[in-house]
Tab-separated table of C-alpha atoms in Angstrom:
chain	number	residue	atom	x	y	z
A	1	MET	CA	-13.321	29.431	48.747
A	2	LYS	CA	-11.426	29.332	45.984
A	3	ASN	CA	-12.506	28.620	42.391
A	4	LEU	CA	-10.405	26.661	40.834
A	5	VAL	CA	-10.205	27.807	36.545
A	6	LEU	CA	-8.340	25.628	34.055
A	7	ALA	CA	-6.704	26.314	30.677
A	8	CYS	CA	-6.808	23.269	28.267
A	9	VAL	CA	-4.836	23.756	25.467
A	10	VAL	CA	-5.985	21.099	22.625
A	11	ALA	CA	-3.378	20.579	19.359
A	12	LEU	CA	-5.855	19.273	16.735
A	13	ALA	CA	-4.543	17.229	13.512
A	14	SER	CA	-5.011	19.049	10.386
A	15	CYS	CA	-4.793	17.989	6.481
A	16	PRO	CA	-5.682	20.935	4.231
A	17	MET	CA	-7.367	19.004	1.271
A	18	ALA	CA	-6.914	19.569	-2.182
A	19	MET	CA	-9.337	20.911	-4.959
A	20	ALA	CA	-11.812	18.080	-5.578
A	21	GLY	CA	-11.301	16.126	-8.834
A	22	ASP	CA	-12.803	13.521	-10.494
A	23	ILE	CA	-14.698	10.507	-8.949
A	24	ALA	CA	-14.721	6.469	-10.049
A	25	ILE	CA	-16.720	3.576	-9.061
A	26	SER	CA	-16.162	0.369	-8.762
A	27	THR	CA	-19.812	-1.400	-8.738
A	28	GLN	CA	-18.727	-4.796	-8.038
A	29	ALA	CA	-20.372	-5.356	-4.672
A	30	GLY	CA	-19.405	-7.074	-1.401
A	31	TRP	CA	-22.155	-7.912	1.470
A	32	PHE	CA	-25.126	-6.539	-0.453
A	33	SER	CA	-26.829	-7.417	-3.855
A	34	GLN	CA	-25.967	-6.632	-6.674
A	35	GLU	CA	-28.834	-4.915	-7.882
A	36	ALA	CA	-28.343	-2.830	-4.904
A	37	ALA	CA	-24.833	-1.821	-5.717
A	38	ASP	CA	-25.664	-1.060	-9.031
A	39	ARG	CA	-28.858	0.959	-8.376
A	40	GLU	CA	-26.876	2.865	-5.032
A	41	ALA	CA	-24.065	4.174	-7.616
A	42	GLN	CA	-26.464	5.403	-10.295
A	43	GLU	CA	-27.714	7.860	-7.222
A	44	ILE	CA	-24.970	8.959	-6.923
A	45	VAL	CA	-24.172	9.591	-10.535
A	46	ASP	CA	-27.779	11.320	-10.995
A	47	ASN	CA	-26.890	13.443	-7.509
A	48	VAL	CA	-23.224	14.616	-8.114
A	49	THR	CA	-22.623	16.757	-11.272
A	50	ALA	CA	-19.929	19.615	-10.169
A	51	VAL	CA	-17.816	16.870	-11.092
A	52	ALA	CA	-17.099	14.164	-13.616
A	53	VAL	CA	-18.738	10.618	-12.332
A	54	GLU	CA	-17.848	7.568	-14.066
A	55	LEU	CA	-19.216	3.913	-13.140
A	56	PHE	CA	-16.690	0.332	-13.785
A	57	ALA	CA	-18.372	-2.594	-13.144
A	58	ALA	CA	-17.227	-5.920	-12.387
A	59	ASP	CA	-15.509	-7.145	-15.452
A	60	GLN	CA	-14.097	-3.387	-16.230
A	61	GLN	CA	-11.257	-3.936	-13.594
A	62	ASP	CA	-8.779	-3.336	-15.953
A	63	ALA	CA	-9.865	0.431	-17.163
A	64	LEU	CA	-10.613	1.238	-13.307
A	65	ALA	CA	-6.798	0.359	-12.873
A	66	ASP	CA	-6.502	2.927	-15.831
A	67	TRP	CA	-7.974	5.177	-14.406
A	68	VAL	CA	-6.484	5.059	-10.930
A	69	VAL	CA	-3.531	5.363	-12.869
A	70	ALA	CA	-4.346	8.203	-14.616
A	71	HIS	CA	-5.326	10.032	-11.486
A	72	THR	CA	-2.334	9.364	-9.291
A	73	GLY	CA	-0.084	12.902	-9.537
A	74	ASP	CA	-2.307	14.933	-11.282
A	75	GLY	CA	-2.305	17.189	-8.235
A	76	VAL	CA	-6.117	17.063	-7.201
A	77	ALA	CA	-8.112	15.065	-4.465
A	78	ASP	CA	-9.723	12.289	-7.303
A	79	LEU	CA	-12.129	10.190	-4.792
A	80	LEU	CA	-12.364	6.434	-5.246
A	81	ILE	CA	-15.871	4.471	-4.492
A	82	LEU	CA	-15.968	0.393	-3.386
A	83	CYS	CA	-18.575	-1.478	-2.959
A	84	GLY	CA	-16.973	-4.366	-0.689
A	85	GLN	CA	-15.108	-5.606	-3.449
A	86	PHE	CA	-11.427	-4.306	-3.484
A	87	PRO	CA	-10.764	-5.197	-7.166
A	88	ASN	CA	-7.540	-6.854	-7.854
A	89	SER	CA	-6.382	-4.877	-10.303
A	90	ILE	CA	-5.705	-2.223	-8.522
A	91	TYR	CA	-4.207	-4.488	-5.208
A	92	PRO	CA	-3.093	-7.712	-6.532
A	93	ALA	CA	-5.690	-10.483	-4.546
A	94	GLY	CA	-4.381	-12.270	-1.234
A	95	ASN	CA	-2.081	-9.361	-0.342
A	96	ALA	CA	0.588	-10.319	-3.074
A	97	GLN	CA	2.037	-6.489	-3.097
A	98	PRO	CA	1.770	-5.482	0.534
A	99	ASP	CA	3.567	-2.119	-0.661
A	100	GLY	CA	3.621	0.119	-3.470
A	101	SER	CA	-0.179	-1.437	-5.339
A	102	ILE	CA	-1.643	1.070	-7.563
A	103	ALA	CA	-4.629	2.141	-4.733
A	104	GLU	CA	-1.808	2.817	-2.357
A	105	LEU	CA	0.496	4.886	-4.379
A	106	PHE	CA	-3.377	6.789	-5.589
A	107	LEU	CA	-3.836	7.130	-2.119
A	108	ASP	CA	-0.402	8.135	-0.679
A	109	ASP	CA	-1.087	10.967	-3.670
A	110	GLY	CA	-3.523	12.760	-1.298
A	111	ASN	CA	-6.747	10.606	-3.326
A	112	ILE	CA	-9.640	9.759	-1.428
A	113	ILE	CA	-10.575	5.581	-0.737
A	114	VAL	CA	-14.156	5.354	0.482
A	115	ASN	CA	-16.378	2.230	0.790
A	116	THR	CA	-19.820	0.855	1.292
A	117	GLY	CA	-20.671	-2.797	2.054
A	118	ASP	CA	-18.762	-5.234	3.343
A	119	TYR	CA	-14.864	-5.119	5.220
A	120	MET	CA	-13.226	-2.129	3.690
A	121	PHE	CA	-10.127	-3.690	1.793
A	122	TYR	CA	-11.030	-7.189	2.610
A	123	VAL	CA	-12.536	-8.915	0.312
A	124	CYS	CA	-11.380	-10.037	-3.651
A	125	SER	CA	-13.423	-12.450	-5.573
A	126	ALA	CA	-9.678	-13.406	-7.024
A	127	GLY	CA	-9.008	-14.254	-3.431
A	128	ASN	CA	-9.385	-12.166	-0.180
A	129	ASN	CA	-6.742	-10.247	1.677
A	130	GLY	CA	-8.167	-10.715	5.277
A	131	ASP	CA	-7.462	-7.904	7.662
A	132	ALA	CA	-3.969	-6.920	6.280
A	133	GLY	CA	-5.648	-5.759	3.003
A	134	LEU	CA	-6.362	-2.539	5.349
A	135	GLY	CA	-3.304	-3.123	7.489
A	136	ASN	CA	-0.814	-2.908	4.242
A	137	MET	CA	-3.125	-0.042	3.036
A	138	MET	CA	-2.908	1.974	5.925
A	139	ASP	CA	1.120	1.218	7.138
A	140	ILE	CA	-0.634	0.161	10.794
A	141	ASP	CA	-0.110	-3.636	11.885
A	142	GLY	CA	-3.669	-5.072	13.674
A	143	ILE	CA	-5.860	-2.309	13.167
A	144	GLY	CA	-9.405	-3.963	12.560
A	145	MET	CA	-13.052	-3.641	11.462
A	146	TRP	CA	-14.390	-5.996	13.886
A	147	ASP	CA	-18.159	-5.296	15.497
A	148	ASN	CA	-16.399	-5.544	18.739
A	149	ASP	CA	-16.666	-2.710	21.470
A	150	ASP	CA	-20.324	-1.781	20.532
A	151	PRO	CA	-20.606	-1.361	17.217
A	152	THR	CA	-23.659	0.747	17.154
A	153	VAL	CA	-23.324	4.254	16.422
A	154	VAL	CA	-25.395	7.495	16.529
A	155	VAL	CA	-25.535	10.136	14.599
A	156	THR	CA	-23.193	13.175	15.404
A	157	ALA	CA	-24.013	17.188	14.940
A	158	ASP	CA	-21.851	16.510	11.673
A	159	GLY	CA	-23.525	13.667	10.230
A	160	LEU	CA	-26.566	15.523	11.149
A	161	ALA	CA	-25.703	18.646	9.620
A	162	LEU	CA	-23.969	17.363	6.294
A	163	THR	CA	-25.620	13.977	5.556
A	164	PRO	CA	-29.621	14.572	6.948
A	165	SER	CA	-30.222	11.337	5.112
A	166	LEU	CA	-27.765	9.582	7.936
A	167	ALA	CA	-30.030	7.199	9.802
A	168	GLU	CA	-30.159	8.380	13.121
A	169	SER	CA	-28.364	4.832	14.744
A	170	PHE	CA	-27.543	1.460	13.345
A	171	TYR	CA	-25.311	-1.208	14.231
A	172	ALA	CA	-22.270	-1.154	12.240
A	173	ASN	CA	-20.920	-4.311	11.607
A	174	ARG	CA	-17.668	-3.510	9.843
A	175	PRO	CA	-16.864	-0.067	11.486
A	176	PHE	CA	-13.533	2.059	11.789
A	177	HIS	CA	-11.686	1.728	15.299
A	178	LEU	CA	-10.854	5.101	15.946
A	179	ASP	CA	-8.694	4.178	18.803
A	180	GLU	CA	-6.355	1.625	16.931
A	181	LEU	CA	-5.637	4.817	14.784
A	182	GLU	CA	-1.293	5.435	14.802
A	183	GLY	CA	1.400	7.496	13.208
A	184	ALA	CA	-0.098	10.639	11.073
A	185	TRP	CA	-3.951	9.000	10.683
A	186	PHE	CA	-6.498	10.818	12.267
A	187	ALA	CA	-10.221	10.652	12.183
A	188	GLU	CA	-11.241	14.162	10.018
A	189	LEU	CA	-14.645	13.741	9.964
A	190	ILE	CA	-17.008	11.793	12.393
A	191	LEU	CA	-20.641	11.625	10.661
A	192	ALA	CA	-21.450	8.824	13.436
A	193	GLN	CA	-20.020	6.793	16.642
A	194	ASN	CA	-20.931	4.649	19.053
A	195	ALA	CA	-21.088	6.291	22.960
A	196	ALA	CA	-17.399	5.446	23.890
A	197	GLY	CA	-16.356	7.108	20.671
A	198	THR	CA	-14.045	4.051	19.679
A	199	ARG	CA	-15.922	2.864	17.012
A	200	ALA	CA	-17.134	5.101	13.611
A	201	ASP	CA	-19.087	4.643	10.753
A	202	PRO	CA	-19.445	6.673	8.640
A	203	VAL	CA	-16.354	8.354	9.195
A	204	ILE	CA	-13.422	9.426	6.700
A	205	VAL	CA	-9.778	8.911	8.092
A	206	ALA	CA	-6.913	11.349	7.013
A	207	ASN	CA	-3.088	10.588	7.212
A	208	ALA	CA	-1.674	14.344	7.754
A	209	GLU	CA	1.787	13.567	6.166
A	210	THR	CA	0.315	12.688	3.085
A	211	GLY	CA	-2.830	14.016	2.435
A	212	GLY	CA	-4.687	10.579	2.077
A	213	ARG	CA	-7.834	9.811	2.877
A	214	LEU	CA	-10.123	6.979	3.656
A	215	GLY	CA	-13.506	6.395	4.242
A	216	ILE	CA	-16.451	4.351	5.011
A	217	PHE	CA	-20.373	4.442	4.617
A	218	TYR	CA	-22.474	2.206	5.832
A	219	GLN	CA	-20.537	-1.316	6.204
A	220	THR	CA	-23.523	-3.244	6.999
A	221	ALA	CA	-24.273	-7.069	6.483
A	222	GLY	CA	-26.694	-7.829	3.679
A	223	LYS	CA	-29.271	-4.711	3.861
A	224	ASP	CA	-30.024	-3.699	0.559
A	225	ASP	CA	-32.175	-0.664	1.910
A	226	GLU	CA	-29.817	1.492	3.553
A	227	PRO	CA	-29.348	4.656	1.936
A	228	ARG	CA	-25.992	4.688	0.756
A	229	GLY	CA	-26.192	6.489	-2.071
A	230	GLU	CA	-28.030	9.337	-0.730
A	231	VAL	CA	-25.447	9.197	2.397
A	232	ILE	CA	-22.516	9.380	0.234
A	233	SER	CA	-23.886	11.775	-2.217
A	234	GLU	CA	-24.514	14.510	0.357
A	235	TRP	CA	-21.101	13.812	1.717
A	236	ILE	CA	-19.572	14.670	-1.757
A	237	ASN	CA	-21.609	17.356	-2.408
A	238	ASN	CA	-21.492	19.145	1.520
A	239	TRP	CA	-17.823	18.631	2.174
A	240	TYR	CA	-16.141	16.692	-0.819
A	241	LEU	CA	-16.399	19.454	-3.278
A	242	THR	CA	-16.010	21.706	-0.722
A	243	ALA	CA	-12.875	20.536	0.012
A	244	GLY	CA	-14.189	20.173	3.550
A	245	GLU	CA	-15.432	24.107	3.702
A	246	VAL	CA	-18.913	24.463	5.123
A	247	VAL	CA	-20.809	27.017	6.223
A	248	ASN	CA	-22.189	26.751	9.054
A	249	PRO	CA	-26.075	25.266	8.472
A	250	GLY	CA	-27.586	26.150	11.695
A	251	PHE	CA	-28.415	22.939	13.257
A	252	PRO	CA	-29.163	22.947	17.300
A	253	ALA	CA	-28.023	20.904	19.537
A	254	LEU	CA	-29.093	17.234	20.122
A	255	ASN	CA	-28.472	14.492	22.020
A	256	PRO	CA	-29.316	15.352	25.571
A	257	SER	CA	-28.873	14.144	28.841
A	258	PRO	CA	-31.456	13.719	30.662
A	259	ALA	CA	-33.401	12.361	27.382
A	260	ASP	CA	-36.228	14.599	26.016
A	261	GLY	CA	-39.492	14.100	28.114
A	262	ALA	CA	-37.794	12.436	31.145
A	263	VAL	CA	-39.367	12.808	33.968
A	264	ASP	CA	-38.597	12.490	38.094
A	265	VAL	CA	-34.565	13.233	37.331
A	266	VAL	CA	-32.974	14.200	40.761
A	267	MET	CA	-30.184	16.252	40.655
A	268	PRO	CA	-28.950	15.780	37.135
A	269	LEU	CA	-25.664	16.279	35.185
A	270	PHE	CA	-27.340	17.986	32.079
A	271	GLU	CA	-25.522	16.691	29.237
A	272	TRP	CA	-25.753	17.160	25.144
A	273	GLU	CA	-24.006	17.354	21.895
A	274	ALA	CA	-23.208	20.638	20.648
A	275	GLY	CA	-24.601	21.837	17.708
A	276	TRP	CA	-22.811	21.642	14.437
A	277	GLY	CA	-20.347	24.976	14.246
A	278	ALA	CA	-21.414	25.946	17.827
A	279	ALA	CA	-18.920	28.306	19.814
A	280	MET	CA	-21.368	29.062	23.037
A	281	HIS	CA	-23.945	27.328	24.573
A	282	GLU	CA	-27.415	28.303	26.529
A	283	VAL	CA	-29.329	26.403	28.745
A	284	TYR	CA	-33.012	27.591	29.421
A	285	PHE	CA	-34.748	26.096	32.328
A	286	GLY	CA	-38.493	25.984	33.291
A	287	ASP	CA	-42.132	24.966	34.174
A	288	SER	CA	-43.287	25.078	30.826
A	289	PRO	CA	-41.750	23.779	27.173
A	290	ASP	CA	-43.403	26.622	26.189
A	291	THR	CA	-42.026	29.124	28.302
A	292	LEU	CA	-38.794	28.010	28.864
A	293	THR	CA	-36.040	30.644	30.741
A	294	LEU	CA	-32.841	31.387	31.556
A	295	LYS	CA	-32.657	29.918	34.981
A	296	THR	CA	-35.006	28.818	37.774
A	297	GLU	CA	-34.885	28.821	41.161
A	298	THR	CA	-38.002	26.509	42.525
A	299	PRO	CA	-37.136	22.891	42.018
A	300	ALA	CA	-39.876	21.468	40.586
A	301	LEU	CA	-40.325	20.077	37.309
A	302	MET	CA	-37.903	21.351	34.879
A	303	TYR	CA	-37.609	21.602	31.157
A	304	PHE	CA	-34.420	21.942	29.753
A	305	HIS	CA	-32.884	22.774	25.602
């Protein structure tokens, strides 16, 4: 009998991020109330103190455009946060300028745009862009954010470590379609995803050629009570401000299968999600959750973690 050993070499896309810069929040709300958007934006201002955070209301879109232009070409990775509306001042409504808009130049300069609320780049009070808004910004024809292919997402080890306020699972109405990324785009940081790994929210995707990044956080319908400000603040403080360099916080493995407390499991295939930054795995078996050992030879009730 021969043991087959497989050596697998995986090439992972990478995209070093420039030093964090300034942050702007366009507070005009889409798909959740303006009151909630203002509250969550202020929460980000209160929680993020290491860099400047400026708020721009719906009647300050020209000033927002000035901010975006001033922060294009400054050599750092500035961050623009949208609340479900894509302002006409930085991307002309109805896809009137599909290429070369202020927003696209900002993105292609290695900066970051994240969105919470309605479908990213779809909605504009001056006239919607539809699916084409996202496609034009990413230069990917046909990419969408509809809630097909089981968009119920579960927090990942990265999500647990970096954004502890993130819900364990939720229905992502407008998730990123990871299986539709093309060209230089790749999923850089997945905080919650569906079982198939094809839908994610929150998630950061990056362009390996330009250094630009897009992210979504709670693109959900009409939910004013979701912790948008908390989660975005945690992501900013624990990832964006450190240019993606995170000290391993030592979170354990999670999402075991069979599930915690399962009984009468016959010949199970043990699976789990690795703890954040895990370099190795140890699995312990036993007939009591308080006295687990490395293995057992008795085919009886067993616990593992």
